[in-house]
mmCIF file of C-alpha atoms in Angstrom:
data_model
loop_
_atom_site.group_PDB
_atom_site.id
_atom_site.type_symbol
_atom_site.label_atom_id
_atom_site.label_comp_id
_atom_site.label_asym_id
_atom_site.label_seq_id
_atom_site.Cartn_x
_atom_site.Cartn_y
_atom_site.Cartn_z
ATOM 1 C CA ALA A 23 -14.191 12.996 -1.866
ATOM 2 C CA GLN A 24 -13.033 9.451 -2.302
ATOM 3 C CA SER A 25 -12.725 7.362 0.787
ATOM 4 C CA VAL A 26 -12.347 3.784 1.894
ATOM 5 C CA THR A 27 -13.818 2.480 5.107
ATOM 6 C CA GLN A 28 -12.822 -0.693 6.843
ATOM 7 C CA PRO A 29 -15.222 -0.811 9.786
ATOM 8 C CA ASP A 30 -13.355 -3.448 11.764
ATOM 9 C CA ILE A 31 -10.069 -2.401 13.336
ATOM 10 C CA HIS A 32 -9.332 -5.975 14.280
ATOM 11 C CA ILE A 33 -10.964 -9.368 13.949
ATOM 12 C CA THR A 34 -10.199 -12.645 15.679
ATOM 13 C CA VAL A 35 -11.165 -15.948 14.105
ATOM 14 C CA SER A 36 -10.384 -19.526 14.931
ATOM 15 C CA GLU A 37 -8.149 -21.470 12.627
ATOM 16 C CA GLY A 38 -10.281 -23.279 10.089
ATOM 17 C CA ALA A 39 -13.172 -20.878 10.442
ATOM 18 C CA SER A 40 -14.422 -18.679 7.637
ATOM 19 C CA LEU A 41 -13.447 -15.050 7.333
ATOM 20 C CA GLU A 42 -15.031 -11.935 5.939
ATOM 21 C CA LEU A 43 -13.346 -8.545 6.053
ATOM 22 C CA ARG A 44 -15.510 -5.586 5.192
ATOM 23 C CA CYS A 45 -14.674 -2.719 2.904
ATOM 24 C CA ASN A 46 -16.873 0.142 1.754
ATOM 25 C CA TYR A 47 -15.819 2.870 -0.616
ATOM 26 C CA SER A 48 -17.044 6.225 -1.669
ATOM 27 C CA TYR A 49 -16.384 7.155 -5.262
ATOM 28 C CA GLY A 50 -18.349 8.757 -8.051
ATOM 29 C CA ALA A 51 -17.818 6.011 -10.586
ATOM 30 C CA THR A 52 -16.693 2.421 -10.403
ATOM 31 C CA PRO A 53 -13.145 2.543 -9.139
ATOM 32 C CA TYR A 54 -10.435 -0.001 -9.327
ATOM 33 C CA LEU A 55 -10.530 -2.004 -6.091
ATOM 34 C CA PHE A 56 -7.741 -3.862 -4.365
ATOM 35 C CA TRP A 57 -7.028 -5.927 -1.297
ATOM 36 C CA TYR A 58 -3.512 -6.072 0.113
ATOM 37 C CA VAL A 59 -2.002 -7.982 3.008
ATOM 38 C CA GLN A 60 0.859 -6.768 5.156
ATOM 39 C CA SER A 61 2.827 -8.889 7.582
ATOM 40 C CA PRO A 62 4.570 -7.065 10.449
ATOM 41 C CA GLY A 63 7.482 -4.969 9.238
ATOM 42 C CA GLN A 64 6.872 -5.916 5.630
ATOM 43 C CA GLY A 65 5.575 -4.252 2.520
ATOM 44 C CA LEU A 66 2.209 -4.921 0.962
ATOM 45 C CA GLN A 67 1.342 -7.964 -1.058
ATOM 46 C CA LEU A 68 -1.482 -7.822 -3.565
ATOM 47 C CA LEU A 69 -4.184 -10.396 -2.820
ATOM 48 C CA LEU A 70 -6.621 -9.543 -5.589
ATOM 49 C CA LYS A 71 -8.042 -6.731 -7.634
ATOM 50 C CA TYR A 72 -11.231 -5.782 -9.432
ATOM 51 C CA PHE A 73 -11.403 -3.595 -12.482
ATOM 52 C CA SER A 74 -14.524 -4.768 -14.292
ATOM 53 C CA GLY A 75 -16.400 -7.871 -15.340
ATOM 54 C CA ASP A 76 -17.251 -10.732 -13.022
ATOM 55 C CA THR A 77 -17.979 -9.246 -9.626
ATOM 56 C CA LEU A 78 -16.550 -12.225 -7.768
ATOM 57 C CA VAL A 79 -12.786 -12.070 -7.910
ATOM 58 C CA GLN A 80 -10.407 -14.843 -6.978
ATOM 59 C CA GLY A 81 -7.045 -14.029 -5.503
ATOM 60 C CA ILE A 82 -4.003 -15.692 -4.090
ATOM 61 C CA LYS A 83 -3.864 -17.770 -0.903
ATOM 62 C CA GLY A 84 -7.478 -18.848 -1.279
ATOM 63 C CA PHE A 85 -8.969 -15.381 -0.887
ATOM 64 C CA GLU A 86 -11.858 -14.006 -2.884
ATOM 65 C CA ALA A 87 -13.743 -10.734 -2.899
ATOM 66 C CA GLU A 88 -17.097 -9.674 -4.203
ATOM 67 C CA PHE A 89 -17.842 -6.272 -5.660
ATOM 68 C CA LYS A 90 -21.352 -5.077 -4.891
ATOM 69 C CA ARG A 91 -22.089 -1.816 -6.609
ATOM 70 C CA SER A 92 -25.412 -1.294 -4.827
ATOM 71 C CA GLN A 93 -23.700 -1.451 -1.469
ATOM 72 C CA SER A 94 -20.414 0.191 -2.542
ATOM 73 C CA SER A 95 -18.676 -2.738 -0.963
ATOM 74 C CA PHE A 96 -15.781 -5.009 -1.778
ATOM 75 C CA ASN A 97 -15.610 -7.540 1.037
ATOM 76 C CA LEU A 98 -12.799 -10.037 1.298
ATOM 77 C CA ARG A 99 -13.555 -13.649 2.164
ATOM 78 C CA LYS A 100 -11.785 -16.883 2.846
ATOM 79 C CA PRO A 101 -13.608 -20.145 3.608
ATOM 80 C CA SER A 102 -11.001 -21.558 5.991
ATOM 81 C CA VAL A 103 -8.415 -19.419 7.727
ATOM 82 C CA HIS A 104 -4.906 -20.636 8.431
ATOM 83 C CA TRP A 105 -2.676 -19.362 11.223
ATOM 84 C CA SER A 106 -0.361 -17.879 8.607
ATOM 85 C CA ASP A 107 -3.147 -15.552 7.501
ATOM 86 C CA ALA A 108 -2.687 -13.460 10.634
ATOM 87 C CA ALA A 109 -1.680 -10.043 9.308
ATOM 88 C CA GLU A 110 -2.977 -6.591 8.488
ATOM 89 C CA TYR A 111 -5.338 -6.327 5.545
ATOM 90 C CA PHE A 112 -5.867 -3.173 3.551
ATOM 91 C CA CYS A 113 -8.617 -2.392 1.107
ATOM 92 C CA ALA A 114 -7.705 0.217 -1.490
ATOM 93 C CA VAL A 115 -9.315 2.231 -4.218
ATOM 94 C CA VAL A 116 -7.617 3.699 -7.240
ATOM 95 C CA ASN A 117 -9.377 6.430 -9.113
ATOM 96 C CA THR A 118 -9.573 5.825 -12.799
ATOM 97 C CA GLY A 119 -8.312 9.285 -13.617
ATOM 98 C CA GLY A 120 -5.232 10.147 -11.654
ATOM 99 C CA PHE A 121 -4.359 6.638 -10.507
ATOM 100 C CA LYS A 122 -4.040 7.794 -6.949
ATOM 101 C CA THR A 123 -4.534 5.055 -4.375
ATOM 102 C CA ILE A 124 -6.626 5.595 -1.301
ATOM 103 C CA PHE A 125 -6.138 3.034 1.443
ATOM 104 C CA GLY A 126 -8.520 2.034 4.152
ATOM 105 C CA ALA A 127 -7.341 2.124 7.742
ATOM 106 C CA GLY A 128 -6.693 -1.587 7.714
ATOM 107 C CA THR A 129 -8.048 -4.567 9.622
ATOM 108 C CA ARG A 130 -5.769 -6.594 11.826
ATOM 109 C CA LEU A 131 -6.588 -10.304 11.661
ATOM 110 C CA PHE A 132 -5.767 -12.509 14.616
ATOM 111 C CA VAL A 133 -6.037 -16.272 14.254
ATOM 112 C CA LYS A 134 -6.484 -18.389 17.344
ATOM 113 C CA ALA A 135 -5.750 -22.074 17.549
ATOM 114 C CA GLY B 28 5.556 -11.459 -10.773
ATOM 115 C CA ALA B 29 6.736 -7.876 -10.558
ATOM 116 C CA VAL B 30 9.304 -7.355 -7.826
ATOM 117 C CA VAL B 31 10.189 -4.109 -6.127
ATOM 118 C CA SER B 32 13.122 -3.798 -3.771
ATOM 119 C CA GLN B 33 14.041 -1.142 -1.265
ATOM 120 C CA HIS B 34 17.374 -0.347 0.269
ATOM 121 C CA PRO B 35 18.159 -0.098 3.062
ATOM 122 C CA SER B 36 15.583 -2.148 4.925
ATOM 123 C CA ARG B 37 16.272 -0.200 8.070
ATOM 124 C CA VAL B 38 18.421 2.775 8.934
ATOM 125 C CA ILE B 39 19.282 4.669 12.066
ATOM 126 C CA CYS B 40 20.656 8.159 11.757
ATOM 127 C CA LYS B 41 21.406 11.180 13.871
ATOM 128 C CA SER B 42 19.153 14.193 13.897
ATOM 129 C CA GLY B 43 20.211 16.725 11.266
ATOM 130 C CA THR B 44 21.654 14.245 8.821
ATOM 131 C CA SER B 45 20.178 13.200 5.483
ATOM 132 C CA VAL B 46 19.117 9.718 4.531
ATOM 133 C CA LYS B 47 18.578 8.298 1.070
ATOM 134 C CA ILE B 48 16.231 5.397 0.403
ATOM 135 C CA GLU B 49 16.312 3.562 -2.909
ATOM 136 C CA CYS B 50 13.402 1.897 -4.621
ATOM 137 C CA ARG B 51 14.046 -0.382 -7.571
ATOM 138 C CA SER B 52 11.791 -2.299 -9.903
ATOM 139 C CA LEU B 53 13.742 -5.468 -10.582
ATOM 140 C CA ASP B 54 11.988 -7.069 -13.503
ATOM 141 C CA PHE B 55 9.876 -4.380 -15.108
ATOM 142 C CA GLN B 56 10.027 -0.782 -16.154
ATOM 143 C CA ALA B 57 8.236 1.456 -13.727
ATOM 144 C CA THR B 58 6.836 4.489 -15.429
ATOM 145 C CA THR B 59 5.395 5.690 -12.150
ATOM 146 C CA MET B 60 6.636 5.247 -8.612
ATOM 147 C CA PHE B 61 4.892 6.175 -5.407
ATOM 148 C CA TRP B 62 6.240 6.908 -1.957
ATOM 149 C CA TYR B 63 4.185 6.236 1.135
ATOM 150 C CA ARG B 64 4.690 6.763 4.811
ATOM 151 C CA GLN B 65 3.151 4.490 7.390
ATOM 152 C CA PHE B 66 2.899 5.302 11.064
ATOM 153 C CA PRO B 67 2.682 2.503 13.602
ATOM 154 C CA LYS B 68 -0.596 0.641 13.360
ATOM 155 C CA LYS B 69 -1.823 3.117 10.772
ATOM 156 C CA SER B 70 -2.609 3.016 7.120
ATOM 157 C CA LEU B 71 -0.384 4.186 4.304
ATOM 158 C CA MET B 72 -0.218 7.861 3.536
ATOM 159 C CA LEU B 73 0.747 8.795 0.005
ATOM 160 C CA MET B 74 3.581 11.282 0.060
ATOM 161 C CA ALA B 75 4.316 11.778 -3.605
ATOM 162 C CA THR B 76 4.004 10.366 -7.077
ATOM 163 C CA SER B 77 6.902 10.429 -9.478
ATOM 164 C CA ASN B 78 7.113 9.762 -13.158
ATOM 165 C CA GLU B 79 10.412 8.931 -14.780
ATOM 166 C CA GLY B 80 12.240 12.006 -15.930
ATOM 167 C CA SER B 81 9.893 14.541 -14.419
ATOM 168 C CA LYS B 82 9.404 16.245 -11.100
ATOM 169 C CA ALA B 83 7.487 14.464 -8.407
ATOM 170 C CA THR B 84 3.983 15.501 -7.468
ATOM 171 C CA TYR B 85 3.684 15.917 -3.740
ATOM 172 C CA GLU B 86 0.551 15.451 -1.684
ATOM 173 C CA GLN B 87 -0.786 18.314 0.327
ATOM 174 C CA GLY B 88 1.115 18.805 3.538
ATOM 175 C CA VAL B 89 4.243 16.981 2.402
ATOM 176 C CA GLU B 90 7.315 19.220 2.350
ATOM 177 C CA LYS B 91 9.007 18.736 -0.975
ATOM 178 C CA ASP B 92 12.211 20.385 0.217
ATOM 179 C CA LYS B 93 12.420 17.928 3.055
ATOM 180 C CA PHE B 94 11.489 14.807 1.161
ATOM 181 C CA LEU B 95 13.428 14.944 -2.090
ATOM 182 C CA ILE B 96 12.333 12.469 -4.703
ATOM 183 C CA ASN B 97 14.267 11.586 -7.802
ATOM 184 C CA HIS B 98 13.088 9.202 -10.498
ATOM 185 C CA ALA B 99 16.057 9.207 -12.814
ATOM 186 C CA SER B 100 15.404 5.951 -14.596
ATOM 187 C CA LEU B 101 12.601 3.512 -15.291
ATOM 188 C CA THR B 102 13.855 1.196 -12.584
ATOM 189 C CA LEU B 103 15.037 3.501 -9.826
ATOM 190 C CA SER B 104 13.515 6.142 -7.613
ATOM 191 C CA THR B 105 15.095 7.629 -4.525
ATOM 192 C CA LEU B 106 13.648 9.377 -1.517
ATOM 193 C CA THR B 107 16.026 11.565 0.455
ATOM 194 C CA VAL B 108 14.958 12.733 3.874
ATOM 195 C CA THR B 109 16.946 15.915 4.408
ATOM 196 C CA SER B 110 17.917 17.217 7.821
ATOM 197 C CA ALA B 111 16.083 14.373 9.463
ATOM 198 C CA HIS B 112 14.427 14.853 12.826
ATOM 199 C CA PRO B 113 12.974 12.328 15.247
ATOM 200 C CA GLU B 114 9.462 13.045 13.992
ATOM 201 C CA ASP B 115 10.557 11.768 10.574
ATOM 202 C CA SER B 116 11.007 8.328 12.071
ATOM 203 C CA SER B 117 8.590 6.081 10.261
ATOM 204 C CA PHE B 118 8.139 3.201 7.869
ATOM 205 C CA TYR B 119 8.585 4.332 4.280
ATOM 206 C CA ILE B 120 7.191 2.186 1.496
ATOM 207 C CA CYS B 121 7.566 2.652 -2.213
ATOM 208 C CA SER B 122 5.530 1.157 -4.987
ATOM 209 C CA ALA B 123 5.898 1.026 -8.716
ATOM 210 C CA SER B 124 3.526 0.641 -11.586
ATOM 211 C CA GLN B 125 3.849 0.006 -15.257
ATOM 212 C CA VAL B 126 2.266 1.870 -18.102
ATOM 213 C CA ASP B 127 -1.281 0.902 -17.155
ATOM 214 C CA ARG B 128 -0.735 2.327 -13.673
ATOM 215 C CA GLU B 129 -3.775 0.655 -12.131
ATOM 216 C CA THR B 130 -1.765 -1.968 -10.271
ATOM 217 C CA GLN B 131 1.036 -1.034 -7.927
ATOM 218 C CA TYR B 132 3.738 -3.378 -6.747
ATOM 219 C CA PHE B 133 5.073 -2.583 -3.322
ATOM 220 C CA GLY B 134 8.545 -2.701 -1.924
ATOM 221 C CA PRO B 135 9.254 -4.307 1.466
ATOM 222 C CA GLY B 136 9.604 -0.930 3.170
ATOM 223 C CA THR B 137 12.361 0.940 4.968
ATOM 224 C CA ARG B 138 12.283 1.542 8.688
ATOM 225 C CA LEU B 139 13.846 4.903 9.522
ATOM 226 C CA LEU B 140 14.774 5.810 13.062
ATOM 227 C CA VAL B 141 16.134 9.277 13.718
ATOM 228 C CA LEU B 142 17.845 9.731 17.059
#
């Protein structure tokens, strides 16, 4: 069965520090991979996505993610976090057949001054 | 970019009444729309997938008679919570995708509170 694991329920980083949010997936083939961000009481905003090609993907707001097939991972990174990045981050997988999206449990990011 | 709106943004209703939530794709034609439910501090749970002009496909455990979904046009899908009860209180989010269907664009969500 397909699944997405985000091992960290919450992470706290200092403003200006680097960030890495972990995501591991379980899927028989290479899925379509996504990272979304959700501010409190809001919908989801797409940060970036990976379908194929270059395994390092650039997204909006200075985020990037790297697909590593050998580790079944798609970790999200940002070199310098801003206070406005505090939010909930969801990793998601879409199967290439039925286009059903499976979301991870989410990681809450706290940014301290 | 592709914009999806939802209306209302929040609604409070009495137990036993029905509530309709609209999801619109504002600047693209959405061949497929998805409805999710999100519990507090939880991830999104897919409720159903709807394609324009056809019946929605519901996920296991989702009561289709309780959560009526209509996708009458390429820009509008509605979710009606019938005979709402307090346990239906939740955050409902829709998303829409175009023909390729790999990328979904999410609405801002609707907060439903059933008293």
